[in-house]
Coordinates of C-alpha atoms in Angstrom, one line a residue:
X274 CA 0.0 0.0 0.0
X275 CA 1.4 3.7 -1.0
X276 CA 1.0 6.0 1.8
X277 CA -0.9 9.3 1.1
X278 CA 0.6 12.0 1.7
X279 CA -1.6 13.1 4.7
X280 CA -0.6 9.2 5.6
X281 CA 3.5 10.1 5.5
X282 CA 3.2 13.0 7.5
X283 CA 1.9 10.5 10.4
X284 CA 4.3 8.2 9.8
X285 CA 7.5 10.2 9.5
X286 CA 6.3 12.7 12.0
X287 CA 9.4 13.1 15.0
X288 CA 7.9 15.3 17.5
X289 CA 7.5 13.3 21.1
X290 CA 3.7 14.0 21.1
X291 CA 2.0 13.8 17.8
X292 CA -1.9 14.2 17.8
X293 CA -3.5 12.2 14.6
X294 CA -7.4 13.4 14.0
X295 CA -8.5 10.4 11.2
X296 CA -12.0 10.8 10.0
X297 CA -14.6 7.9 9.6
X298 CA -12.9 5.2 7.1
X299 CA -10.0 6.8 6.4
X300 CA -7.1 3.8 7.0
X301 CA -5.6 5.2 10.7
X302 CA -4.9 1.7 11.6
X303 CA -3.0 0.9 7.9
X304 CA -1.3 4.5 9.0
X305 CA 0.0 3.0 12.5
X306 CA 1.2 -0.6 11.2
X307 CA 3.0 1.5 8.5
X308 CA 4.5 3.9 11.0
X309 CA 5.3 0.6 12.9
X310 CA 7.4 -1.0 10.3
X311 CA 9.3 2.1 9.1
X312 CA 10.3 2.9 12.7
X313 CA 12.5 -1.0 13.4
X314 CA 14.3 0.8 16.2
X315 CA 11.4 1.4 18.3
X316 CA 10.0 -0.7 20.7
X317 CA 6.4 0.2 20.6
X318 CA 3.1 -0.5 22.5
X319 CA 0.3 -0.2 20.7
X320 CA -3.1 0.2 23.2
X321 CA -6.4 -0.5 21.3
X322 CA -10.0 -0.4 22.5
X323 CA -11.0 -4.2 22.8
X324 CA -9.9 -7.5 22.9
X325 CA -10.9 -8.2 19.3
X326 CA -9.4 -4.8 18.2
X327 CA -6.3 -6.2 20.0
X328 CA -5.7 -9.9 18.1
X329 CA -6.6 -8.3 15.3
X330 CA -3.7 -5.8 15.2
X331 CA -1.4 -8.9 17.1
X332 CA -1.7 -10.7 13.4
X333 CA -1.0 -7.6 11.3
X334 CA 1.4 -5.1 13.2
X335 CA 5.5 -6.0 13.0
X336 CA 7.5 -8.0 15.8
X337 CA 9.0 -4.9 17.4
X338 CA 5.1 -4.0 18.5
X339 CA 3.1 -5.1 21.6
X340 CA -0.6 -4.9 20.9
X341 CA -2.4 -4.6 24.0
X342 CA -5.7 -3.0 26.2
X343 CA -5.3 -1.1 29.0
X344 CA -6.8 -4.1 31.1
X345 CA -4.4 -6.4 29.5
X346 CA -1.2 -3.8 30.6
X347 CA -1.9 -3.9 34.1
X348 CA -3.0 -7.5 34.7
X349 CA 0.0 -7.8 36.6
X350 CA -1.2 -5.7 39.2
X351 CA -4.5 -7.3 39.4
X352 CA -2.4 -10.9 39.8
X353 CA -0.1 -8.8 42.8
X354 CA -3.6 -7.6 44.0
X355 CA -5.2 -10.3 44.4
X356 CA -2.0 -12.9 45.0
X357 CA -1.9 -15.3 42.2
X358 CA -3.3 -15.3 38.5
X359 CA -6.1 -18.5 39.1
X360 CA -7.1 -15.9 42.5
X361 CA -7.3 -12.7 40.3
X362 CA -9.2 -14.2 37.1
X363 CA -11.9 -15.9 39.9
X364 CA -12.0 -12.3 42.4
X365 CA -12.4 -9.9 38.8
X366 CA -16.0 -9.9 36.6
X367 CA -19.3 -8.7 36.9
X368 CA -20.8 -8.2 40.4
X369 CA -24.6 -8.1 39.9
X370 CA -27.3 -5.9 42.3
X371 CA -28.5 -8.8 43.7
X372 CA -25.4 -9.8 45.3
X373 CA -24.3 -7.2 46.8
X374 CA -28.3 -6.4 48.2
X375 CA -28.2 -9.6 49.6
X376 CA -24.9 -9.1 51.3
X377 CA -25.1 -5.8 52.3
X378 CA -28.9 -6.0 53.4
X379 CA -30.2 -3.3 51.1
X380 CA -32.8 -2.8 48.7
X381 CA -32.0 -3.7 45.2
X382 CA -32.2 -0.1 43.8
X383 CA -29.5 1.0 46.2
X384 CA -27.3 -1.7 45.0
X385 CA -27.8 -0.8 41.3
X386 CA -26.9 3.2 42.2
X387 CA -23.7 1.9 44.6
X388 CA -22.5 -0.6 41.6
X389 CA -23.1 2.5 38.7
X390 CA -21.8 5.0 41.4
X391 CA -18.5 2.6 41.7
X392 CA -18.2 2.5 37.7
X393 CA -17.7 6.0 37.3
X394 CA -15.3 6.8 40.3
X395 CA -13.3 3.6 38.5
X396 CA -12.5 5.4 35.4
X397 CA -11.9 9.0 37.0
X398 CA -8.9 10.2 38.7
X399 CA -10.1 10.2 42.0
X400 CA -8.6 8.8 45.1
X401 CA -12.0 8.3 47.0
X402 CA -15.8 7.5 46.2
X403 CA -17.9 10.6 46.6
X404 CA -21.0 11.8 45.9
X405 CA -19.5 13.3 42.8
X406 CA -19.4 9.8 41.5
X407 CA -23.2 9.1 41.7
X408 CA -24.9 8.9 38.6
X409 CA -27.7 11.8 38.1
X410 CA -31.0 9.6 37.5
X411 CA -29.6 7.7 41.2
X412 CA -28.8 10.9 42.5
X413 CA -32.6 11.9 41.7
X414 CA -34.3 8.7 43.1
X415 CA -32.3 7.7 46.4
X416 CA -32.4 10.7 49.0
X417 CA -30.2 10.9 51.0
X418 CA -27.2 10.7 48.7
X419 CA -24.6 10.0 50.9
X420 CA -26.4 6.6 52.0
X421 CA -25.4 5.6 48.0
X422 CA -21.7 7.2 49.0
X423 CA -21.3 5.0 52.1
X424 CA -22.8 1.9 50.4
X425 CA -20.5 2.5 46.9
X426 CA -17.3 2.3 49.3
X427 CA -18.3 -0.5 51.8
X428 CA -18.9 -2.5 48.2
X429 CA -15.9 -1.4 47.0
X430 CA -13.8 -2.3 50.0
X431 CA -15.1 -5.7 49.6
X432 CA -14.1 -6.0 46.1
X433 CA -10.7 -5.2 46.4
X434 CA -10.3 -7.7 49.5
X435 CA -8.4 -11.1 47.7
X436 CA -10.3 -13.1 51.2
X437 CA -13.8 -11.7 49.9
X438 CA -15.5 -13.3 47.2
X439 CA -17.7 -10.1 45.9
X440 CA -16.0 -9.7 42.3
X441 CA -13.7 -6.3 41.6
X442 CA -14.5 -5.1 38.2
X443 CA -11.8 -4.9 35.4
X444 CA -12.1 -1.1 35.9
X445 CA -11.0 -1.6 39.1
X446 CA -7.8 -2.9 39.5
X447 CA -7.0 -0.3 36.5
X448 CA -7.9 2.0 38.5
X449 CA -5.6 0.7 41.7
X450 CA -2.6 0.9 38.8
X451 CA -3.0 3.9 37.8
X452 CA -3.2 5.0 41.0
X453 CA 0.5 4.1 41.5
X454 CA 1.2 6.5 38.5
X455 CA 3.4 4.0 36.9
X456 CA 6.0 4.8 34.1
X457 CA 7.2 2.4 31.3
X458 CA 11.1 2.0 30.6
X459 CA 10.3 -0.7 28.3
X460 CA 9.0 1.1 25.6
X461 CA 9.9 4.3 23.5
X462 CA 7.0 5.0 21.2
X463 CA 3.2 4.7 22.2
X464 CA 0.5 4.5 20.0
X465 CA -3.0 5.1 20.8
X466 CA -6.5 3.8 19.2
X467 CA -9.3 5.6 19.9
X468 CA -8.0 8.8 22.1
X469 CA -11.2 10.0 22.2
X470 CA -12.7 7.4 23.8
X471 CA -10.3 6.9 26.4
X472 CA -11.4 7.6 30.1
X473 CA -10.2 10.1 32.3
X474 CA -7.9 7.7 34.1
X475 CA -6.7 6.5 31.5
X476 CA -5.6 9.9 29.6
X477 CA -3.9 10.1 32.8
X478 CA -2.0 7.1 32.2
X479 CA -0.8 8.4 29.0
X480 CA -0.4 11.7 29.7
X481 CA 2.3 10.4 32.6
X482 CA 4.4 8.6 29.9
X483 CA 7.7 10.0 29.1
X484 CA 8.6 8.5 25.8
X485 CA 6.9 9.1 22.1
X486 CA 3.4 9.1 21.9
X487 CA 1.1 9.1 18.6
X488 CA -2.7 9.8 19.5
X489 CA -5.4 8.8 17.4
X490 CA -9.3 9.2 16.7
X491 CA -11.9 11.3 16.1
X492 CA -13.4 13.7 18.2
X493 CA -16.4 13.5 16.5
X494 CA -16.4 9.8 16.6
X495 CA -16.6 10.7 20.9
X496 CA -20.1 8.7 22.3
X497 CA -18.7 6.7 24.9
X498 CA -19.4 9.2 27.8
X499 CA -21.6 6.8 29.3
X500 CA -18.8 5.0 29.8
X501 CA -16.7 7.7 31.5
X502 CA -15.3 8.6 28.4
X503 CA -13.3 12.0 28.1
X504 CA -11.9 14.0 24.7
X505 CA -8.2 13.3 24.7
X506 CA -8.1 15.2 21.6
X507 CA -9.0 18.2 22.8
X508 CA -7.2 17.6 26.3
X509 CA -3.6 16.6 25.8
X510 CA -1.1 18.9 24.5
X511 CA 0.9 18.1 21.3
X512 CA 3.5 19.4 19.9
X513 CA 2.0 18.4 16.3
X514 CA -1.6 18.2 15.3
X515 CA -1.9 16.0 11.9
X516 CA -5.1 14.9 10.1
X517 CA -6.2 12.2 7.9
X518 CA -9.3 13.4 6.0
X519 CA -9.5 11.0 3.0
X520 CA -12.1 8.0 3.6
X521 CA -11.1 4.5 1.9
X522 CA -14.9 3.3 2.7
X523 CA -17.6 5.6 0.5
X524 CA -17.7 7.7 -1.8
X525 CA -18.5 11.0 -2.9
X526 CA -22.3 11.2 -1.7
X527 CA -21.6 9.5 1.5
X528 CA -18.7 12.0 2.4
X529 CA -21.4 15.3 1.3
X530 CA -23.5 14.5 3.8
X531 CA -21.0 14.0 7.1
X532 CA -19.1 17.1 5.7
X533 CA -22.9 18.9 6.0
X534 CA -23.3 17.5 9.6
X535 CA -20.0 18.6 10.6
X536 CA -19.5 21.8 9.1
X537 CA -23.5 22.7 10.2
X538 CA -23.4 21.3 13.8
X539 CA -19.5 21.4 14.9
X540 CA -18.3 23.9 12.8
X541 CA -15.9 21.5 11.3
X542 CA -13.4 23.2 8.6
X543 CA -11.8 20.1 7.2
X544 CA -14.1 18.2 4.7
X545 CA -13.8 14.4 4.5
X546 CA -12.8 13.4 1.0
X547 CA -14.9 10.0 -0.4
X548 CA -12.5 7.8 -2.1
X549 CA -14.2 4.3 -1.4
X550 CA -14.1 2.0 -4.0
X551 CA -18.0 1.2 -5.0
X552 CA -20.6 4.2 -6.0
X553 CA -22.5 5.6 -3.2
X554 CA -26.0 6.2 -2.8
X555 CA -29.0 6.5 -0.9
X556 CA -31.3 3.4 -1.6
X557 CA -30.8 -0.2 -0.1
X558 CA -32.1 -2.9 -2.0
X559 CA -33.4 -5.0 0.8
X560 CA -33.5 -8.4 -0.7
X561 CA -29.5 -8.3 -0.1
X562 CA -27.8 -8.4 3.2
X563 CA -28.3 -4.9 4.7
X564 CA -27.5 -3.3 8.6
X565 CA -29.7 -1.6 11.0
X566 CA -28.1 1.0 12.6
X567 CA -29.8 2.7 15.9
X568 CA -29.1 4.9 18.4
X569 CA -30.8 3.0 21.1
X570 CA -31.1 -0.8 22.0
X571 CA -35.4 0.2 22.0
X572 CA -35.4 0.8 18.7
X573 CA -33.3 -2.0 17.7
X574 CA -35.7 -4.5 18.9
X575 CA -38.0 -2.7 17.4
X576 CA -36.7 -3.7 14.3
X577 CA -35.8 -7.4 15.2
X578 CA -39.2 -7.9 16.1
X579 CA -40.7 -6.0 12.7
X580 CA -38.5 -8.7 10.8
X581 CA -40.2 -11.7 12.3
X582 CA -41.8 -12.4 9.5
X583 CA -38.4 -12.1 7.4
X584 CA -37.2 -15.9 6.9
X585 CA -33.9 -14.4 7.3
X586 CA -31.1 -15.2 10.6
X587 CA -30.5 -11.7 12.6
X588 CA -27.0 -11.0 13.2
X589 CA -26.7 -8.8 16.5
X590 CA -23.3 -7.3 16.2
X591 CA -21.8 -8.6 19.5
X592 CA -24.3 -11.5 19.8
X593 CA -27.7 -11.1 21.2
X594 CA -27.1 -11.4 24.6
X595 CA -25.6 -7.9 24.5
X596 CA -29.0 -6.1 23.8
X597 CA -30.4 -7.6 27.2
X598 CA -33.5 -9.4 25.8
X599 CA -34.4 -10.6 29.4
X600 CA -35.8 -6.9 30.2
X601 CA -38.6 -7.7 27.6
X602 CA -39.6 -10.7 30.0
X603 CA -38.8 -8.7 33.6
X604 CA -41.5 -5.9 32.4
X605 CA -43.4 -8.8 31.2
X606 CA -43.0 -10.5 34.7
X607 CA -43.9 -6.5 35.9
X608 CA -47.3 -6.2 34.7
X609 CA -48.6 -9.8 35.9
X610 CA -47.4 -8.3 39.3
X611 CA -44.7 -11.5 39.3
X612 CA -42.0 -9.0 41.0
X613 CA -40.0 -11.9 42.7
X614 CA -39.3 -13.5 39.4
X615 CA -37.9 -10.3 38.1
X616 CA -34.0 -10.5 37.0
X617 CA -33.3 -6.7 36.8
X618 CA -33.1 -4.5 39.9
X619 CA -34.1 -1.3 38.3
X620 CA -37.1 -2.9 36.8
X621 CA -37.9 -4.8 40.2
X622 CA -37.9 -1.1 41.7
X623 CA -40.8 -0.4 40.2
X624 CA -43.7 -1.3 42.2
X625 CA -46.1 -1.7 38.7
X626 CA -45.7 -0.9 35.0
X627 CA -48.2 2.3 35.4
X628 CA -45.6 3.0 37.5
X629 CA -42.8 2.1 35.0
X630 CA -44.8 4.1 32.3
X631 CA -44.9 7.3 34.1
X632 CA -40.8 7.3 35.0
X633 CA -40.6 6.7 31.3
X634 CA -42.7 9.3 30.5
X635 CA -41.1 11.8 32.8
X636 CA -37.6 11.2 31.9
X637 CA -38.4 10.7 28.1
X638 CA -36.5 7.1 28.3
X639 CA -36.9 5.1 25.2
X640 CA -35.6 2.2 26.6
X641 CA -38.6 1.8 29.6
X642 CA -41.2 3.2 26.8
X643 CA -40.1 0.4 24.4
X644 CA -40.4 -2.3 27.1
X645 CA -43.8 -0.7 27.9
X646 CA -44.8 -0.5 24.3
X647 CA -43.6 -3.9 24.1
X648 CA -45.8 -5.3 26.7
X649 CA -49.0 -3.6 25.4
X650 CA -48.8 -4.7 22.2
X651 CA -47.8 -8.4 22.4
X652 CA -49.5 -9.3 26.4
X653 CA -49.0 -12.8 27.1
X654 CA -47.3 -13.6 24.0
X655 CA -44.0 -11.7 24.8
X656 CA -42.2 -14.6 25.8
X657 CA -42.6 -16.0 22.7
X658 CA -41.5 -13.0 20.6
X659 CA -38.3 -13.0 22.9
X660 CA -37.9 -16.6 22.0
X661 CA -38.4 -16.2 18.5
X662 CA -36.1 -13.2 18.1
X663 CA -33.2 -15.5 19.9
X664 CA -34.4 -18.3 17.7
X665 CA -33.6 -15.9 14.6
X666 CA -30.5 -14.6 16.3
X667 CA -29.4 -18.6 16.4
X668 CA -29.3 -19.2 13.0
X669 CA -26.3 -16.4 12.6
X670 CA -24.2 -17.2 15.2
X671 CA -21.6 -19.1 14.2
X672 CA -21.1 -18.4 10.8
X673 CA -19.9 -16.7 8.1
X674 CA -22.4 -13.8 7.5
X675 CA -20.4 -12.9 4.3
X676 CA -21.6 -16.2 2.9
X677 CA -25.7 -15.7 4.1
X678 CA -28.3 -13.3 3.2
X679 CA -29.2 -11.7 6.8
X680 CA -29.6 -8.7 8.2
X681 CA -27.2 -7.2 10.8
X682 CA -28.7 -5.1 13.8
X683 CA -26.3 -2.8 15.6
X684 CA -25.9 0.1 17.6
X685 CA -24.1 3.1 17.1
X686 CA -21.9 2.2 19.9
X687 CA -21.4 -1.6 19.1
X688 CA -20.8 -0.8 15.2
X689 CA -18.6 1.8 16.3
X690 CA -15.6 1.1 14.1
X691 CA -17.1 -1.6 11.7
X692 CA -18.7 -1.3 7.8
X693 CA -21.6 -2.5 5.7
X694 CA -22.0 -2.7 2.4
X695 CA -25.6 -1.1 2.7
X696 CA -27.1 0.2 6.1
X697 CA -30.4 1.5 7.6
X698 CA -30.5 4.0 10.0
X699 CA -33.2 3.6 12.4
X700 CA -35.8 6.4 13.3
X701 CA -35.0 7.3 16.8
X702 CA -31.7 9.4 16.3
X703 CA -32.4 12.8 17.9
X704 CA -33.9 15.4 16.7
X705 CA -32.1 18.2 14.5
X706 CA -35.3 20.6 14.2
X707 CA -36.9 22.7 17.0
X708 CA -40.5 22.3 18.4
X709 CA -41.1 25.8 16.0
X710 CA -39.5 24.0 12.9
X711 CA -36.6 25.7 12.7
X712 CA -33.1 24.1 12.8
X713 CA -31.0 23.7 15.4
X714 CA -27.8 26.2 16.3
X715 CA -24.6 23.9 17.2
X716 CA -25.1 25.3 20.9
X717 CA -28.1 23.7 21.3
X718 CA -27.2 20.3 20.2
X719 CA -25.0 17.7 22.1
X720 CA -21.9 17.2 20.9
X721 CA -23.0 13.6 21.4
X722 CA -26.1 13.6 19.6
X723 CA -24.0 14.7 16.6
X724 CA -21.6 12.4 16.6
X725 CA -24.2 9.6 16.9
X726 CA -25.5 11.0 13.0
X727 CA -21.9 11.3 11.7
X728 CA -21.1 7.4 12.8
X729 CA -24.6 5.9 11.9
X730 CA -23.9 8.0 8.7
X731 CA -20.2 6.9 7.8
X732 CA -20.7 2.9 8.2
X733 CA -21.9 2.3 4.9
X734 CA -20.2 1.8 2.2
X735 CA -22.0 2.3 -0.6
X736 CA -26.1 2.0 0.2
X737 CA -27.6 4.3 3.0
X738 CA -30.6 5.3 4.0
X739 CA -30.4 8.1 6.7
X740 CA -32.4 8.2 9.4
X741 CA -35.9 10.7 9.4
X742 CA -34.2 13.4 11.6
X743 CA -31.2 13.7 9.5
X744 CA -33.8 13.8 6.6
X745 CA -35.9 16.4 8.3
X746 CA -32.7 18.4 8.9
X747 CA -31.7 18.1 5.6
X748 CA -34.4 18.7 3.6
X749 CA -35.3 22.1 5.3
X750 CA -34.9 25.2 3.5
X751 CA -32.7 26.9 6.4
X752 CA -30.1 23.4 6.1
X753 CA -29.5 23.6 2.1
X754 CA -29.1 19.8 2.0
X755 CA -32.2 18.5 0.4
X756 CA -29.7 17.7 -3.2
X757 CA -27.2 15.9 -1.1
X758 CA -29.7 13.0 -1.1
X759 CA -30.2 12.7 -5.0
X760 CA -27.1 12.3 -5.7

């Protein structure tokens, strides 16, 4: 492959600190493998997002790089921790509410605020839970808040005890490392995947490293911040700021429409330049494999459950289990008054779905109006529409979905770095038009919200079919987009 020159800028570049902004598609981890081989001298960790992300680079990148996570990095300390590798893989995991409420003698909802209040002081910088750490719809809920305070650190005290069986998350023995502020000597070049997705901690981490680092991403690739995440990009100082604009993945069309969204909503000055392959346009012919993208798992199912009647496998990017099915039967279990055979705390909290309906109302969550809607519509035959959905889901796993006709359903945030050769965007992406019918301004629009369009937007390679907000937006006379979808 023959770098571009935006490409050998990146590669060649000798500053200590070098801060890589690489637009939807356009070849940032080709750019690292090849700054990797050109730089033999080096011994260079590479930190990527995931596990896959990780054995995928393992097989591609050159001997003189270690391709690792940040969980992976430390698991040293979680075997000193914890005192011996079989102790620290059994002591780290998944604690669920229900354990520690039966340990700790509390109600299940207090359990699910002290677990989500220990999650976010995990991936901040902080030496101590505080209430700082409780999330806002606990914070609402559970008065007083300190009792969520007091019950997040007797939890955590417990986790991080090797005698104590309550399981410490992965978070958290990354967050005991960092702690230490350690320093490598091993290495002299770091590169990063993802920088904007990093936590706070974890920028931390890097920001504490004394030899080369090359920073990658895209800030307006950021939606992770339920996850803690922070914008590196914007936070760490470099001492040189490259970009890598041209997309591999669509064309022309494709590329008008995120330069729109970006210029429009984040003032963005640097257009993305469409050099996939295959013609772009905005039809997909449904009788070949096609994604769903959404924004939320609600509308997801949704979709899975629309395409019942399609003789088609689903292929849930990640596997089923990861859109949490089961909540369809707990709101099930809800409104039959069946509360003990509930899974979910949160959903057990509720004393009735009228109950469940008017939170969902309130706080305008699609996920509890979904599960509502769901319930409604279908009565007593949910659990089989759960079972057929999984039945459906079945058929995919396993195999080679380049070889079968299906259709994928996705996330933003689980197809976050993935392609399809034609993609859907589902309807429940926020809205880009006021209440009066007038467009947004970029101050009134999350930053997240936007980035949500742009990476639904960019996953397709050559069919799309955006989404009826972006169409909304686009179509009025005040956005000047209504041609970019005729092309």
């Amino acid at each position: 492959m023959t770098p571009t020159e935006e490409q050998e800028a990146v590669i060649y570049a000798e500053e200590r600190v070098v801060m890589v902004e690489a637009r939807a598609g356009s070849g940032k981890s080709s750019t690292l493998r090849m700054l990797a081989e050109s730089r033999t001298r080096d011994k260079i960790l590479y930190l990527v997002f995931s596990k896959g992300n990780q054995l995928e680079a393992a097989g591609r990148f050159p001997g003189n790089t270690r391709c690792m996570t940040t969980h992976g990095l430390c698991w040293h300390h979680a075997v000193r921790m914890f005192g011996s590798d079989q102790r620290a893989r059994s002591k780290t995991g998944k604690t669920y509410a229900s354990t520690v409420a039966k340990r700790m003698g509390c109600t299940a909802l207090m359990a699910t605020a002290a677990l989500a209040t220990i999650d976010s002081f995990c991936g901040s910088r902080s030496e101590s839970i505080s209430i700082a750490h409780v999330p806002e719809k606990f914070a609402d809920r559970i008065k007083p808040v300190d009792a969520v305070v007091d019950l997040a650190n007797g939890v955590w005290r417990c986790m991080l005890d090797p005698s104590d069986d309550m399981k410490c998350p992965h978070d958290g023995y990354l967050h005991e490392w960092a702690m230490t502020r350690p320093k490598t000597k091993r290495y002299t070049r770091i590169l990063v995947d993802e920088f904007q997705d990093l936590s706070d901690l974890q920028l931390q981490m890097i920001e504490d490293q004394p030899c080369s680092v090359t920073a990658v991403g895209d800030p307006h690739q950021q939606i992770m911040q339920f996850r803690h995440s922070v914008n590196g990009m914007q936070r760490m100082e470099a001492e040189r700021h490259l970009y890598l604009t041209t997309s591999f993945r669509f064309g022309p069309p494709i590329a008008a429409v995120a330069n729109h969204i970006l210029r429009e909503l984040r003032l963005e000055c640097r257009p993305i330049v469409g050099a996939g392959a295959e013609p772009s346009h905005f039809k997909v012919d449904r009788s070949k494999p096609y994604a769903v993208i959404a924004r939320t798992n609600a509308a997801l199912i949704s979709h899975a459950v629309a395409l019942l009647n399609d003789a088609r496998p689903l292929n849930f990017v990640g596997g089923v289990g990861r859109y949490r099915l089961e909540l369809m039967e707990d709101a099930f279990r809800l409104s039959r008054g069946e509360r003990s055979n509930i899974r979910d705390p949160y959903i057990r909290s509720f004393g009735s779905l009228g109950e469940m309906e008017e939170l969902a109302e309130q706080s305008f969550d699609p996920e509890l109006a979904l599960l509502s809607r769901i319930v409604r519509d279908y009565g007593e035959g949910v659990p089989a529409v759960v079972d057929a959905i999984r039945a459906k889901a079945a058929a995919a796993e396993g195999k080679d979905i380049r070889k079968l006709n299906v259709v994928t359903l996705g996330t933003c945030h689980r197809v976050k770095g993935s392609e399809f050769e034609q993609v859907v965007l589902a309807d429940d992406f926020a809205s880009l038009i006021d209440r009066n019918g007038v467009p947004l301004k970029p101050s009134r629009v999350r930053d997240e919200d936007v980035n949500l369009h742009y990476v639904g937007t960019t996953r397709a390679r050559s069919g799309l079919e955006v989404s009826a907000q972006l169409a909304e937006w686009l179509n009025h006379p005040q956005v000047n987009g209504r041609h970019l979808l005729t092309q």
